[in-house]
Structure formats: structure tokens, C-alpha cells
Amino acid sequence: MTYRTLILAAGTCTVLLIAAASLAMPINAPMPDFASAISLVDDDESGGDDNRQKLRHDDDDDSRQASGECDGDDEGDGDDDGCAGRNSAMQPQNDTAPANGLFTPGAKPKVQLN
Amino acid sequence: MKAFLAMLAVTTALTVPAIAMAGEVTFTTTMSNYGGDGAYLAYYVTDAKGKYAGSLWMAGGKARYYEHLSGWYRATAGNTAEINGITGASVGAGRSLKITVDLADTLFDAGYQLHIDSAVEDMRDSPSEIVVPLTTDGAGQVVKGKRYIADFSYAR
């Protein structure tokens, strides 16, 4: 009797967990409204050939970077906005991925640049 | 024996849903020696109808240049909220970028496609330089780029 109860409980648990999991992963969920979205447009940057505009390596907007990444290089030198790549070891990201339905909840991407 | 079966049922009930939900996927992008500065790369996904589904990674931290990633920019209207927490440095010529993310299994074998837009300072933009379907069979297959990307592959 006890074992039957346990098995029944396990089966019920499975069904509930699967249902909860499917609700937690809505692929077609509406886009989230981020009240603290950062304004991006730089009104000073305009005109010129769209295909030939310079990608100047000015001081970066730190709030746009995942934590652990380096700032941009004022010299314009280097090919990766700063010191990323000097350490080729895996750099765990502290920022959580957006809730866009592609990532598992709480996912934290890891990046390695060699 | 009965106790063993009962415990097996309980442990299966607790572990199977977690296995079915998601898995780690690693995207490896190797840049060609294109002779320019660091490339900006936008990784994003479209569904079976070609509609934008979400972004996976943005290599390059300066938002003013995102318009050169024209496929991504057109789909998102340049909304950087799409890449909150998934932005990193641009990638230099000849270098390799490896991104490991925890993705939902439902993205695979369901018609979703991964796009990679690329752009380099003073050089031509390259929207959708890489377009690969997200499938179980596609894992491990190397895809050649058209301009700045030498090759790309993903592994599960």
C-alpha cells in the first residue's frame, strides 16, 4: 500500500513538473517591457556612406557590456574593444541572459575569445 | 524490490523533466584574416516563418554601430534591451569566439534558424553572413562564411 502510494505520488509529480516546465518556457511569449532600457541613439552620428562609416573605438558605454569585459581603447588600436582576448581562458558572465524564450531561466552565457 | 521500484519512480519523476527542458550549446566562430579591425557580430534566431525570435549574443559593445548589423537591426529596430546581459567584445581578424549558452531544446528540429550578421570598420556590412538551421543533425557541421567569418559550427 505504501509503495503504491509512492508510485502514484511519483507519477503525479512527473505530470506536474512537465506541465510547470512547459509553462516556464514560452517560446512565443510577448517581448518583455524593460522600463530601464538604455537610450542608444547618438544624434551626433549621422550622414555618410552607410557601408563606409568608421567604427571608432571610443570609450565604451559600460552599461552595455556584460560584466567582466574590458572598456574600449581610446587609441583605436586593437580589434576587440579593449583587453578582451588577452586572457583566452573561459570568462563566466555574471549577467543573466534576457527572458526571450530562447534561454533557460537564469541562464548565464559563457564566452571564450582566443 | 518494491521499495527499489518506488524509489526509482520517485527519482525518475524528479530528474526527467529537467533533462527534457534544456541543454548547453556551444557556438564556435572563427574569423578569417580579412585585414581589418575587430568585427561586430550579432547572433539571433528566426522561427520557421522567418520571423525574429530573439538574440543570442552581441559581439561588440558600442550601440551606435549596431545599425551596420542590418539584419539584426531591422528585426529589432536597434532595441538594445534585446541584448541585455549578452553583450561582449568584438572579435579580431583570425581570432576565434566560443559562446556557451543554455538553450531550450524546443529550438532544435523546429524550423528555427541561427543568423550571424557581421560588420567591420571601413569595410562592407555582411548581414546574415551565416545562416544555419538549428537541428540535432546540424550539430558539429562546419559552415563557411562569405566575408569575415572563416567558419562556424555549434555543438550540443
CSV table of C-alpha atoms in Angstrom, one decimal:
chain,number,residue,atom,x,y,z
A,1,MET,CA,0.0,0.0,0.0
A,2,THR,CA,2.8,2.3,0.9
A,3,TYR,CA,4.7,1.5,-2.2
A,4,ARG,CA,1.6,2.0,-4.4
A,5,THR,CA,1.2,5.4,-2.8
A,6,LEU,CA,4.8,6.3,-3.5
A,7,ILE,CA,4.5,5.3,-7.1
A,8,LEU,CA,1.3,7.2,-7.5
A,9,ALA,CA,2.9,10.2,-6.0
A,10,ALA,CA,5.9,9.9,-8.3
A,11,GLY,CA,3.6,9.8,-11.4
A,12,THR,CA,1.6,12.8,-10.3
A,13,CYS,CA,4.9,14.6,-9.6
A,14,THR,CA,6.1,13.9,-13.1
A,15,VAL,CA,3.0,15.3,-14.7
A,16,LEU,CA,3.0,18.4,-12.6
A,17,LEU,CA,6.7,19.1,-13.3
A,18,ILE,CA,6.3,18.6,-17.0
A,19,ALA,CA,3.4,21.0,-17.0
A,20,ALA,CA,5.3,23.5,-15.0
A,21,ALA,CA,8.3,23.2,-17.3
A,22,SER,CA,6.2,23.8,-20.4
A,23,LEU,CA,4.8,26.9,-18.8
A,24,ALA,CA,8.2,28.2,-17.9
A,25,MET,CA,9.5,28.0,-21.5
A,26,PRO,CA,7.1,30.1,-23.6
A,27,ILE,CA,8.8,30.4,-26.9
A,28,ASN,CA,6.1,32.7,-28.3
A,29,ALA,CA,5.9,34.9,-25.2
A,30,PRO,CA,5.4,38.6,-25.9
A,31,MET,CA,8.6,40.7,-25.7
A,32,PRO,CA,9.2,42.0,-22.2
A,33,ASP,CA,8.9,45.7,-21.5
A,34,PHE,CA,12.1,46.9,-19.9
A,35,ALA,CA,11.4,50.1,-18.0
A,36,SER,CA,15.0,50.8,-17.6
A,37,ALA,CA,16.0,50.3,-21.2
A,38,ILE,CA,19.1,52.4,-22.1
A,39,SER,CA,18.7,55.1,-24.7
A,40,LEU,CA,21.1,54.4,-27.6
A,41,VAL,CA,20.8,56.8,-30.4
A,42,ASP,CA,23.7,59.2,-30.7
A,43,ASP,CA,22.2,62.2,-32.6
A,44,ASP,CA,25.7,63.5,-33.4
A,45,GLU,CA,26.5,60.5,-35.5
A,46,SER,CA,24.7,61.0,-38.8
A,47,GLY,CA,25.2,61.1,-42.6
A,48,GLY,CA,28.0,59.4,-44.6
A,49,ASP,CA,28.0,56.2,-46.6
A,50,ASP,CA,26.3,53.5,-44.6
A,51,ASN,CA,28.8,51.0,-45.8
A,52,ARG,CA,31.8,53.1,-45.0
A,53,GLN,CA,31.2,54.7,-41.6
A,54,LYS,CA,34.1,54.4,-39.2
A,55,LEU,CA,33.7,52.1,-36.3
A,56,ARG,CA,35.7,54.3,-33.9
A,57,HIS,CA,36.9,52.7,-30.7
A,58,ASP,CA,35.8,55.4,-28.3
A,59,ASP,CA,35.2,54.9,-24.6
A,60,ASP,CA,32.6,52.3,-24.4
A,61,ASP,CA,29.2,52.6,-22.6
A,62,ASP,CA,30.0,50.3,-19.7
A,63,SER,CA,26.3,49.6,-19.0
A,64,ARG,CA,26.1,47.9,-22.3
A,65,GLN,CA,28.8,45.4,-21.6
A,66,ALA,CA,28.4,42.1,-19.9
A,67,SER,CA,30.3,42.2,-16.6
A,68,GLY,CA,33.9,41.1,-16.8
A,69,GLU,CA,34.5,42.7,-20.2
A,70,CYS,CA,37.0,45.4,-20.7
A,71,ASP,CA,36.4,49.0,-21.8
A,72,GLY,CA,37.2,50.3,-25.2
A,73,ASP,CA,40.6,51.5,-26.2
A,74,ASP,CA,40.9,55.2,-26.8
A,75,GLU,CA,43.8,54.7,-29.1
A,76,GLY,CA,41.6,52.9,-31.6
A,77,ASP,CA,44.1,50.2,-31.6
A,78,GLY,CA,43.3,46.6,-31.2
A,79,ASP,CA,40.5,44.7,-32.7
A,80,ASP,CA,38.2,43.9,-29.8
A,81,ASP,CA,37.2,47.0,-27.9
A,82,GLY,CA,39.9,46.7,-25.3
A,83,CYS,CA,41.5,43.9,-23.5
A,84,ALA,CA,39.2,41.0,-24.3
A,85,GLY,CA,41.3,38.3,-25.7
A,86,ARG,CA,44.4,39.0,-23.7
A,87,ASN,CA,43.1,36.2,-21.4
A,88,SER,CA,41.9,33.4,-23.5
A,89,ALA,CA,40.5,31.5,-20.5
A,90,MET,CA,36.8,30.9,-20.2
A,91,GLN,CA,35.2,34.0,-18.7
A,92,PRO,CA,32.0,33.3,-16.9
A,93,GLN,CA,29.4,36.0,-17.3
A,94,ASN,CA,27.7,37.5,-14.3
A,95,ASP,CA,24.8,38.9,-16.3
A,96,THR,CA,21.7,36.8,-16.8
A,97,ALA,CA,20.5,36.3,-20.4
A,98,PRO,CA,17.3,38.1,-21.3
A,99,ALA,CA,14.0,36.3,-20.9
A,100,ASN,CA,13.2,36.0,-24.6
A,101,GLY,CA,12.2,32.3,-24.5
A,102,LEU,CA,15.4,31.1,-26.1
A,103,PHE,CA,17.4,30.7,-22.9
A,104,THR,CA,16.6,28.6,-19.9
A,105,PRO,CA,15.5,30.8,-17.0
A,106,GLY,CA,18.6,32.2,-15.2
A,107,ALA,CA,21.0,31.2,-17.9
A,108,LYS,CA,24.4,32.9,-17.9
A,109,PRO,CA,26.3,32.7,-21.2
A,110,LYS,CA,30.0,31.9,-21.1
A,111,VAL,CA,32.3,33.3,-23.6
A,112,GLN,CA,35.9,32.5,-24.6
A,113,LEU,CA,37.9,34.6,-27.1
A,114,ASN,CA,41.1,33.1,-28.4
B,1,MET,CA,12.1,-5.0,-4.7
B,2,LYS,CA,9.0,-2.9,-4.2
B,3,ALA,CA,11.0,-0.3,-2.3
B,4,PHE,CA,13.5,-0.2,-5.1
B,5,LEU,CA,10.9,0.3,-7.8
B,6,ALA,CA,9.2,3.0,-5.7
B,7,MET,CA,12.5,4.9,-5.2
B,8,LEU,CA,13.3,4.5,-8.9
B,9,ALA,CA,9.9,6.0,-9.8
B,10,VAL,CA,10.5,9.0,-7.5
B,11,THR,CA,13.9,9.8,-8.8
B,12,THR,CA,12.8,9.5,-12.4
B,13,ALA,CA,9.9,11.9,-11.7
B,14,LEU,CA,12.4,14.4,-10.3
B,15,THR,CA,15.1,14.2,-13.0
B,16,VAL,CA,13.4,13.5,-16.3
B,17,PRO,CA,11.7,16.9,-16.7
B,18,ALA,CA,15.0,18.7,-16.0
B,19,ILE,CA,16.7,16.7,-18.7
B,20,ALA,CA,14.0,17.4,-21.2
B,21,MET,CA,14.0,21.2,-20.7
B,22,ALA,CA,17.3,22.5,-22.0
B,23,GLY,CA,20.9,21.8,-22.7
B,24,GLU,CA,24.2,23.6,-23.2
B,25,VAL,CA,25.0,24.7,-26.8
B,26,THR,CA,28.4,26.0,-27.8
B,27,PHE,CA,28.8,28.2,-30.8
B,28,THR,CA,32.3,28.5,-32.3
B,29,THR,CA,33.0,31.2,-34.8
B,30,THR,CA,36.5,31.6,-36.4
B,31,MET,CA,37.2,34.8,-38.2
B,32,SER,CA,39.2,34.9,-41.4
B,33,ASN,CA,42.2,37.1,-41.9
B,34,TYR,CA,40.3,39.9,-43.6
B,35,GLY,CA,42.8,42.6,-42.8
B,36,GLY,CA,40.7,45.0,-40.7
B,37,ASP,CA,39.8,45.9,-37.2
B,38,GLY,CA,37.6,44.0,-34.8
B,39,ALA,CA,34.3,42.7,-36.3
B,40,TYR,CA,30.9,43.2,-34.7
B,41,LEU,CA,28.8,40.0,-34.7
B,42,ALA,CA,25.1,39.7,-34.0
B,43,TYR,CA,23.8,36.2,-33.2
B,44,TYR,CA,20.0,35.9,-33.5
B,45,VAL,CA,17.3,33.4,-34.2
B,46,THR,CA,14.3,33.4,-36.6
B,47,ASP,CA,11.4,30.9,-36.4
B,48,ALA,CA,10.1,28.6,-39.1
B,49,LYS,CA,8.3,31.6,-40.7
B,50,GLY,CA,11.4,33.7,-40.8
B,51,LYS,CA,10.2,35.9,-38.0
B,52,TYR,CA,12.7,37.2,-35.5
B,53,ALA,CA,12.6,35.1,-32.3
B,54,GLY,CA,15.3,36.6,-30.2
B,55,SER,CA,19.0,37.4,-29.8
B,56,LEU,CA,21.7,35.0,-28.5
B,57,TRP,CA,24.8,37.2,-28.4
B,58,MET,CA,26.2,40.5,-29.5
B,59,ALA,CA,30.0,40.8,-30.0
B,60,GLY,CA,30.7,44.5,-29.9
B,61,GLY,CA,29.8,46.9,-27.2
B,62,LYS,CA,29.1,50.2,-29.0
B,63,ALA,CA,25.4,50.6,-29.8
B,64,ARG,CA,25.9,53.3,-32.3
B,65,TYR,CA,27.4,50.8,-34.7
B,66,TYR,CA,24.7,48.2,-34.4
B,67,GLU,CA,22.9,49.7,-37.4
B,68,HIS,CA,25.7,48.0,-39.5
B,69,LEU,CA,24.4,44.7,-38.4
B,70,SER,CA,21.5,45.4,-40.7
B,71,GLY,CA,19.6,42.1,-40.4
B,72,TRP,CA,19.5,42.3,-36.6
B,73,TYR,CA,18.9,46.0,-36.6
B,74,ARG,CA,16.0,45.7,-38.9
B,75,ALA,CA,14.4,42.9,-36.9
B,76,THR,CA,14.8,44.7,-33.5
B,77,ALA,CA,14.8,48.4,-34.5
B,78,GLY,CA,18.1,48.5,-32.7
B,79,ASN,CA,16.5,47.8,-29.3
B,80,THR,CA,19.4,47.0,-27.1
B,81,ALA,CA,17.1,45.6,-24.4
B,82,GLU,CA,17.2,42.5,-26.7
B,83,ILE,CA,20.9,42.0,-25.8
B,84,ASN,CA,20.9,42.9,-22.1
B,85,GLY,CA,23.3,40.6,-20.4
B,86,ILE,CA,24.5,39.0,-23.7
B,87,THR,CA,27.0,41.6,-25.0
B,88,GLY,CA,30.7,41.2,-25.2
B,89,ALA,CA,33.8,42.5,-27.1
B,90,SER,CA,34.1,42.5,-30.8
B,91,VAL,CA,36.3,39.8,-32.5
B,92,GLY,CA,39.5,40.5,-34.3
B,93,ALA,CA,40.7,39.0,-37.6
B,94,GLY,CA,41.9,35.5,-37.3
B,95,ARG,CA,40.5,35.0,-33.8
B,96,SER,CA,38.0,32.5,-32.5
B,97,LEU,CA,34.9,33.2,-30.4
B,98,LYS,CA,33.3,30.4,-28.4
B,99,ILE,CA,29.9,31.1,-26.8
B,100,THR,CA,28.3,28.6,-24.5
B,101,VAL,CA,24.7,29.1,-23.7
B,102,ASP,CA,21.9,27.1,-22.1
B,103,LEU,CA,19.2,26.9,-24.7
B,104,ALA,CA,15.7,25.4,-24.7
B,105,ASP,CA,15.6,22.1,-26.5
B,106,THR,CA,12.4,23.2,-28.3
B,107,LEU,CA,14.6,25.4,-30.5
B,108,PHE,CA,16.0,22.4,-32.2
B,109,ASP,CA,14.4,20.5,-35.1
B,110,ALA,CA,11.5,23.0,-35.1
B,111,GLY,CA,12.4,25.2,-38.1
B,112,TYR,CA,14.5,27.8,-36.1
B,113,GLN,CA,17.5,29.3,-37.9
B,114,LEU,CA,20.5,31.0,-36.4
B,115,HIS,CA,21.7,34.1,-38.2
B,116,ILE,CA,25.1,35.9,-37.7
B,117,ASP,CA,25.4,39.4,-39.0
B,118,SER,CA,28.9,40.8,-39.2
B,119,ALA,CA,30.4,44.3,-39.9
B,120,VAL,CA,33.9,45.7,-39.8
B,121,GLU,CA,35.2,49.2,-39.6
B,122,ASP,CA,35.6,50.9,-43.1
B,123,MET,CA,34.5,47.7,-44.8
B,124,ARG,CA,31.3,46.3,-46.2
B,125,ASP,CA,28.5,45.1,-43.9
B,126,SER,CA,27.7,41.5,-44.1
B,127,PRO,CA,24.2,40.7,-42.9
B,128,SER,CA,23.2,37.1,-42.4
B,129,GLU,CA,26.8,36.0,-43.3
B,130,ILE,CA,26.0,32.7,-41.5
B,131,VAL,CA,22.5,31.2,-41.6
B,132,VAL,CA,22.2,27.7,-40.2
B,133,PRO,CA,19.2,25.7,-39.1
B,134,LEU,CA,19.2,24.6,-35.5
B,135,THR,CA,18.9,20.8,-35.7
B,136,THR,CA,20.2,17.8,-33.9
B,137,ASP,CA,21.9,16.6,-37.1
B,138,GLY,CA,23.4,20.1,-37.7
B,139,ALA,CA,25.5,20.0,-34.6
B,140,GLY,CA,29.2,19.6,-35.4
B,141,GLN,CA,28.8,20.6,-39.0
B,142,VAL,CA,31.2,23.3,-40.1
B,143,VAL,CA,29.7,26.1,-42.2
B,144,LYS,CA,31.9,28.5,-44.2
B,145,GLY,CA,31.3,32.3,-44.1
B,146,LYS,CA,31.1,34.6,-47.0
B,147,ARG,CA,33.2,37.5,-46.0
B,148,TYR,CA,34.6,38.0,-42.5
B,149,ILE,CA,33.8,34.6,-40.9
B,150,ALA,CA,36.1,31.7,-41.9
B,151,ASP,CA,33.8,29.1,-40.4
B,152,PHE,CA,31.1,28.4,-37.8
B,153,SER,CA,29.8,25.4,-36.0
B,154,TYR,CA,27.7,24.6,-33.0
B,155,ALA,CA,27.8,21.6,-30.6
B,156,ARG,CA,25.3,20.3,-28.1
